[in-house]
Amino acid sequence: MEKRNIPKDFPVVILAAGEGSRLRKGGNHLPKPLVPLLGLTLLERALLTWKTAGVRRFYVVVGWEGKRVAAHAQELAKRHGLDLEVVENPRWQEGNGTSVLAVKDRTPAPFFVSMVDHVFEPSLVEGFVQQVKDKKSTIIAVDPRVTQVFDLADATKVRLEEDRVVDIGKEILPYHAVDMGLFFCGPEIFQALEKAKKEGDGSLTGGVKKLAAQGKMCAVKLEEGFWTDVDTPEGLEYAQKGLLTCVARSQDEGWISRHFNRHLSRWITARLASTSITPNLVTLLAFALAVAAGCLFALGKLGTTILAALLVQAASVVDGCDGELARIKFMVTPWGAWWDTLLDRYADSAIVLGITWEYSHGHGEAWPWIFGLLSFLAFAMASYAKKEHALRFGHPLPRDAGDKLTRRDLRLFAISVGGLLNRPFPTMVALAAMSHLWIGWMLWRKRKG
Amino acid sequence: MEKRNIPKDFPVVILAAGEGSRLRKGGNHLPKPLVPLLGLTLLERALLTWKTAGVRRFYVVVGWEGKRVAAHAQELAKRHGLDLEVVENPRWQEGNGTSVLAVKDRTPAPFFVSMVDHVFEPSLVEGFVQQVKDKKSTIIAVDPRVTQVFDLADATKVRLEEDRVVDIGKEILPYHAVDMGLFFCGPEIFQALEKAKKEGDGSLTGGVKKLAAQGKMCAVKLEEGFWTDVDTPEGLEYAQKGLLTCVARSQDEGWISRHFNRHLSRWITARLASTSITPNLVTLLAFALAVAAGCLFALGKLGTTILAALLVQAASVVDGCDGELARIKFMVTPWGAWWDTLLDRYADSAIVLGITWEYSHGHGEAWPWIFGLLSFLAFAMASYAKKEHALRFGHPLPRDAGDKLTRRDLRLFAISVGGLLNRPFPTMVALAAMSHLWIGWMLWRKRKG
């Protein structure tokens, strides 16, 4: 028998039965679960988000256009190897509470419940699954950052006493947080839903209200990470922007990357997401741009040098897209990360080779090659020294200015600027000298550690 | 209060009271604990071995030349920051059991007991500390590899029934294992020792015999790792050889390193151990040899090329000594490992630079520099690709022939041979091509992972 004592062993019930009429007003003719967002349908994104959080069984409740949604769900189950069951809810028009009631004979409580039209940063759902661990009652995830909710007027509000829900509804006052459309339901939910329905409220909120009145409804506050519900074309756009910001965010990032590259790469990633171009192909494209830049540098005309400089910066921007695309489409693999980091080193060497070739050739001298080789050494070592430090000491080097100055984003940006000024070689050598000095300084500073 | 429930929280009692007359017959005038072995006295090695195993309190029992040994122990405690107490045993001539009895009023049992004249590979003592965890009785470490004991005739043998000692002594028959001079003693040891002493046997073995007769003596078999006791000048030599073999042994090693370099590096390490030369200085020396080789290659005369080739191989051999020296003198640090791996990359680039300079200069052409840069790229990437793979996948690449062929030991050996044949450049380029192909092949093979 399957072990049942950790939350991710519980299944998730995805409510995908509603009509989503407001979203269709935007000229959209698809049922809501099939609406595409950054290359994945809302249903696919919901399933993969929960899969990432470790959940292994899925129930998808369908209603409006049930056949079509069911077929899509089955196809997704096959494509992603999911243990998935489709549940039809003929009473879907009576409220989304009936969709939860529809699974009553299929799976014992507890289970998670999630709305197909709510989009979450995966870490947020992971956090919910973690926090639910020790709780016994039915739980709702709530967001206390009410001012950041996209359409607050339309949101379901929650009034809390400590971690207990005392009231829920769109119109209640005062309220402390907003319903995120993310639940962990104990067996008591069925009775509560039936009771609410008898009194004329077929919604899940109605059932939650009943449990709240009995003091049986807990709340878990999730205060970090992006989420939104998608009811309108504007909401869809907001979701897209939010998800792109998440995947382009990184603690460990250089200045140029954060303040310049990411704005462009995010825009490109959004375009790439709806194509079938894979992250690994984007990695190859970034490499090809760098090789092209190296070749153009080698030609040594002013025009080709300027073009090369622009390509170097383009390569740097595109180098950010592969990771973003992989994260946004749940396509992150160890191989992809490995491939990316190896090609980065090859790309650097192509640029160094082109710049050095031109300078040596133009001056009819061999000595620039010594600097070329030492430059490549510097760029390779800047990365190598950091990774080796993490490996040997068990913790990374401090993320200080020296670290930022020796990162690839700044290096490529500086070479690009140097290229635009028709001075790529001196720029490269200066960057290399800085990297070597930084490595020496790090070795010296750390020698007692 | 200190937690007492894990074995390494127990102290170790180091017996250093004996005369060691047989060792002194070799012209040695030092008390046994002060006899040097590979740069450390026997007492220092014993203390550092137990410190490495995680033990944090030390009692050193002194007898013969007690003042001198005590002074040395105090000096070592200061140098290595040890919580150490010297215990005088005026009755040391009555047997080493009296030395254990001497700590009776100093520390409550249980504690570890170790002989100063027994030399252990540190992992062996660590293993003993680990295995003692769940045991309640007094425990002796025994080695079932009886045929591998240095002086079996003089060894103390142990007869076992399961993990229980039923008899112990130099002359017993049959026996299953040999006493390693490594004990974990419960409070019952004191009574047993006193009883044995009353009957005329003041040795620790006498006490163990008493406990064995009562069925209160357990044995832990340690079947891996080097140890020996040092009673004679021949034993000292055997210990030196054994320890050197341990530190020069590695699971993760290239062919040339294992079958050629290690034999030389071990010999050098033995000489270096008794000097004050540090491992980090040896790392610098290996680097200097490589830089010298690079310079000599650049000169391009047959004589300098051959000398350079020899220096390359010398650098490769010396590159093995730093780690050996660090391990044998308990001087391993993360910084040392970091310093070593960074200087290796710089050393490689010096060799590539020298070889390429000469070839380009000799032919009056610039194109060899492209190959030079790609060669350095290959050598850096061979190491980088392996480490990145481990980082991304959480496990290393297979240690297959491709791995061995792209290791530094083989690379430097091949360049050395190529240099002796006055063909360093083609050799280097061939090695580089092989490394690039291997990286490409690895990426291809792993692309589905």
PDB file of N, CA and C in Angstrom, chain B residues 14-19 31 33 60-70 86-93 98-99 102:
ATOM      1  N   ILE B  14      45.383   7.740  25.872  1.00  0.00           N
ATOM      2  CA  ILE B  14      46.501   7.261  25.060  1.00  0.00           C
ATOM      3  C   ILE B  14      47.606   6.761  25.985  1.00  0.00           C
ATOM      4  N   LEU B  15      47.933   5.492  25.830  1.00  0.00           N
ATOM      5  CA  LEU B  15      48.929   4.865  26.702  1.00  0.00           C
ATOM      6  C   LEU B  15      50.317   5.138  26.138  1.00  0.00           C
ATOM      7  N   ALA B  16      51.079   5.970  26.859  1.00  0.00           N
ATOM      8  CA  ALA B  16      52.392   6.390  26.371  1.00  0.00           C
ATOM      9  C   ALA B  16      53.430   6.266  27.483  1.00  0.00           C
ATOM     10  N   ALA B  17      53.273   5.211  28.317  1.00  0.00           N
ATOM     11  CA  ALA B  17      54.123   5.093  29.505  1.00  0.00           C
ATOM     12  C   ALA B  17      55.254   4.084  29.350  1.00  0.00           C
ATOM     13  N   GLY B  18      55.174   3.237  28.311  1.00  0.00           N
ATOM     14  CA  GLY B  18      56.147   2.142  28.192  1.00  0.00           C
ATOM     15  C   GLY B  18      57.544   2.613  27.818  1.00  0.00           C
ATOM     16  N   GLU B  19      58.488   1.698  27.931  1.00  0.00           N
ATOM     17  CA  GLU B  19      59.884   2.060  27.705  1.00  0.00           C
ATOM     18  C   GLU B  19      60.251   1.972  26.225  1.00  0.00           C
ATOM     19  N   PRO B  31      62.383   8.600  23.929  1.00  0.00           N
ATOM     20  CA  PRO B  31      61.276   7.779  24.416  1.00  0.00           C
ATOM     21  C   PRO B  31      60.303   7.534  23.260  1.00  0.00           C
ATOM     22  N   PRO B  33      57.084   7.699  22.557  1.00  0.00           N
ATOM     23  CA  PRO B  33      56.089   8.667  22.067  1.00  0.00           C
ATOM     24  C   PRO B  33      56.715   9.804  21.271  1.00  0.00           C
ATOM     25  N   VAL B  60      46.698  11.564  28.282  1.00  0.00           N
ATOM     26  CA  VAL B  60      47.937  10.899  27.884  1.00  0.00           C
ATOM     27  C   VAL B  60      48.595  10.367  29.155  1.00  0.00           C
ATOM     28  N   VAL B  61      48.733   9.040  29.244  1.00  0.00           N
ATOM     29  CA  VAL B  61      49.332   8.437  30.437  1.00  0.00           C
ATOM     30  C   VAL B  61      50.820   8.255  30.196  1.00  0.00           C
ATOM     31  N   VAL B  62      51.634   8.866  31.073  1.00  0.00           N
ATOM     32  CA  VAL B  62      53.086   8.803  30.892  1.00  0.00           C
ATOM     33  C   VAL B  62      53.723   8.030  32.038  1.00  0.00           C
ATOM     34  N   GLY B  63      54.909   7.479  31.768  1.00  0.00           N
ATOM     35  CA  GLY B  63      55.626   6.708  32.780  1.00  0.00           C
ATOM     36  C   GLY B  63      57.121   6.870  32.581  1.00  0.00           C
ATOM     37  N   TRP B  64      57.685   6.038  31.729  1.00  0.00           N
ATOM     38  CA  TRP B  64      59.124   6.101  31.464  1.00  0.00           C
ATOM     39  C   TRP B  64      59.452   7.448  30.819  1.00  0.00           C
ATOM     40  N   GLU B  65      60.472   8.127  31.357  1.00  0.00           N
ATOM     41  CA  GLU B  65      60.811   9.483  30.899  1.00  0.00           C
ATOM     42  C   GLU B  65      59.573  10.378  30.927  1.00  0.00           C
ATOM     43  N   GLY B  66      58.806  10.232  31.998  1.00  0.00           N
ATOM     44  CA  GLY B  66      57.494  10.890  32.091  1.00  0.00           C
ATOM     45  C   GLY B  66      57.543  12.394  31.903  1.00  0.00           C
ATOM     46  N   LYS B  67      58.536  13.064  32.488  1.00  0.00           N
ATOM     47  CA  LYS B  67      58.608  14.531  32.398  1.00  0.00           C
ATOM     48  C   LYS B  67      58.725  14.974  30.949  1.00  0.00           C
ATOM     49  N   ARG B  68      59.604  14.275  30.234  1.00  0.00           N
ATOM     50  CA  ARG B  68      59.889  14.653  28.852  1.00  0.00           C
ATOM     51  C   ARG B  68      58.653  14.426  27.963  1.00  0.00           C
ATOM     52  N   VAL B  69      58.028  13.268  28.168  1.00  0.00           N
ATOM     53  CA  VAL B  69      56.841  12.948  27.361  1.00  0.00           C
ATOM     54  C   VAL B  69      55.706  13.911  27.706  1.00  0.00           C
ATOM     55  N   ALA B  70      55.560  14.214  29.013  1.00  0.00           N
ATOM     56  CA  ALA B  70      54.506  15.135  29.448  1.00  0.00           C
ATOM     57  C   ALA B  70      54.698  16.507  28.804  1.00  0.00           C
ATOM     58  N   VAL B  86      47.591  15.345  31.091  1.00  0.00           N
ATOM     59  CA  VAL B  86      48.634  14.328  31.254  1.00  0.00           C
ATOM     60  C   VAL B  86      48.395  13.608  32.581  1.00  0.00           C
ATOM     61  N   VAL B  87      48.473  12.285  32.553  1.00  0.00           N
ATOM     62  CA  VAL B  87      48.280  11.483  33.758  1.00  0.00           C
ATOM     63  C   VAL B  87      49.566  10.702  34.008  1.00  0.00           C
ATOM     64  N   GLU B  88      50.128  10.875  35.204  1.00  0.00           N
ATOM     65  CA  GLU B  88      51.353  10.120  35.498  1.00  0.00           C
ATOM     66  C   GLU B  88      51.017   8.753  36.062  1.00  0.00           C
ATOM     67  N   ASN B  89      51.737   7.761  35.597  1.00  0.00           N
ATOM     68  CA  ASN B  89      51.544   6.407  36.109  1.00  0.00           C
ATOM     69  C   ASN B  89      52.858   5.918  36.705  1.00  0.00           C
ATOM     70  N   PRO B  90      53.022   6.103  38.029  1.00  0.00           N
ATOM     71  CA  PRO B  90      54.304   5.711  38.641  1.00  0.00           C
ATOM     72  C   PRO B  90      54.531   4.196  38.576  1.00  0.00           C
ATOM     73  N   ARG B  91      53.456   3.427  38.370  1.00  0.00           N
ATOM     74  CA  ARG B  91      53.586   1.964  38.371  1.00  0.00           C
ATOM     75  C   ARG B  91      53.734   1.402  36.957  1.00  0.00           C
ATOM     76  N   TRP B  92      54.192   2.235  36.008  1.00  0.00           N
ATOM     77  CA  TRP B  92      54.168   1.823  34.607  1.00  0.00           C
ATOM     78  C   TRP B  92      54.922   0.529  34.351  1.00  0.00           C
ATOM     79  N   GLN B  93      55.937   0.252  35.210  1.00  0.00           N
ATOM     80  CA  GLN B  93      56.722  -0.962  34.967  1.00  0.00           C
ATOM     81  C   GLN B  93      55.940  -2.239  35.254  1.00  0.00           C
ATOM     82  N   THR B  98      48.118  -0.914  34.307  1.00  0.00           N
ATOM     83  CA  THR B  98      48.193   0.098  35.371  1.00  0.00           C
ATOM     84  C   THR B  98      48.009   1.502  34.807  1.00  0.00           C
ATOM     85  N   SER B  99      48.334   1.682  33.534  1.00  0.00           N
ATOM     86  CA  SER B  99      48.143   2.997  32.911  1.00  0.00           C
ATOM     87  C   SER B  99      46.664   3.306  32.723  1.00  0.00           C
ATOM     88  N   ALA B 102      45.309   4.205  36.028  1.00  0.00           N
ATOM     89  CA  ALA B 102      45.737   5.536  36.463  1.00  0.00           C
ATOM     90  C   ALA B 102      44.716   6.624  36.136  1.00  0.00           C
TER      91      ALA B 102
END
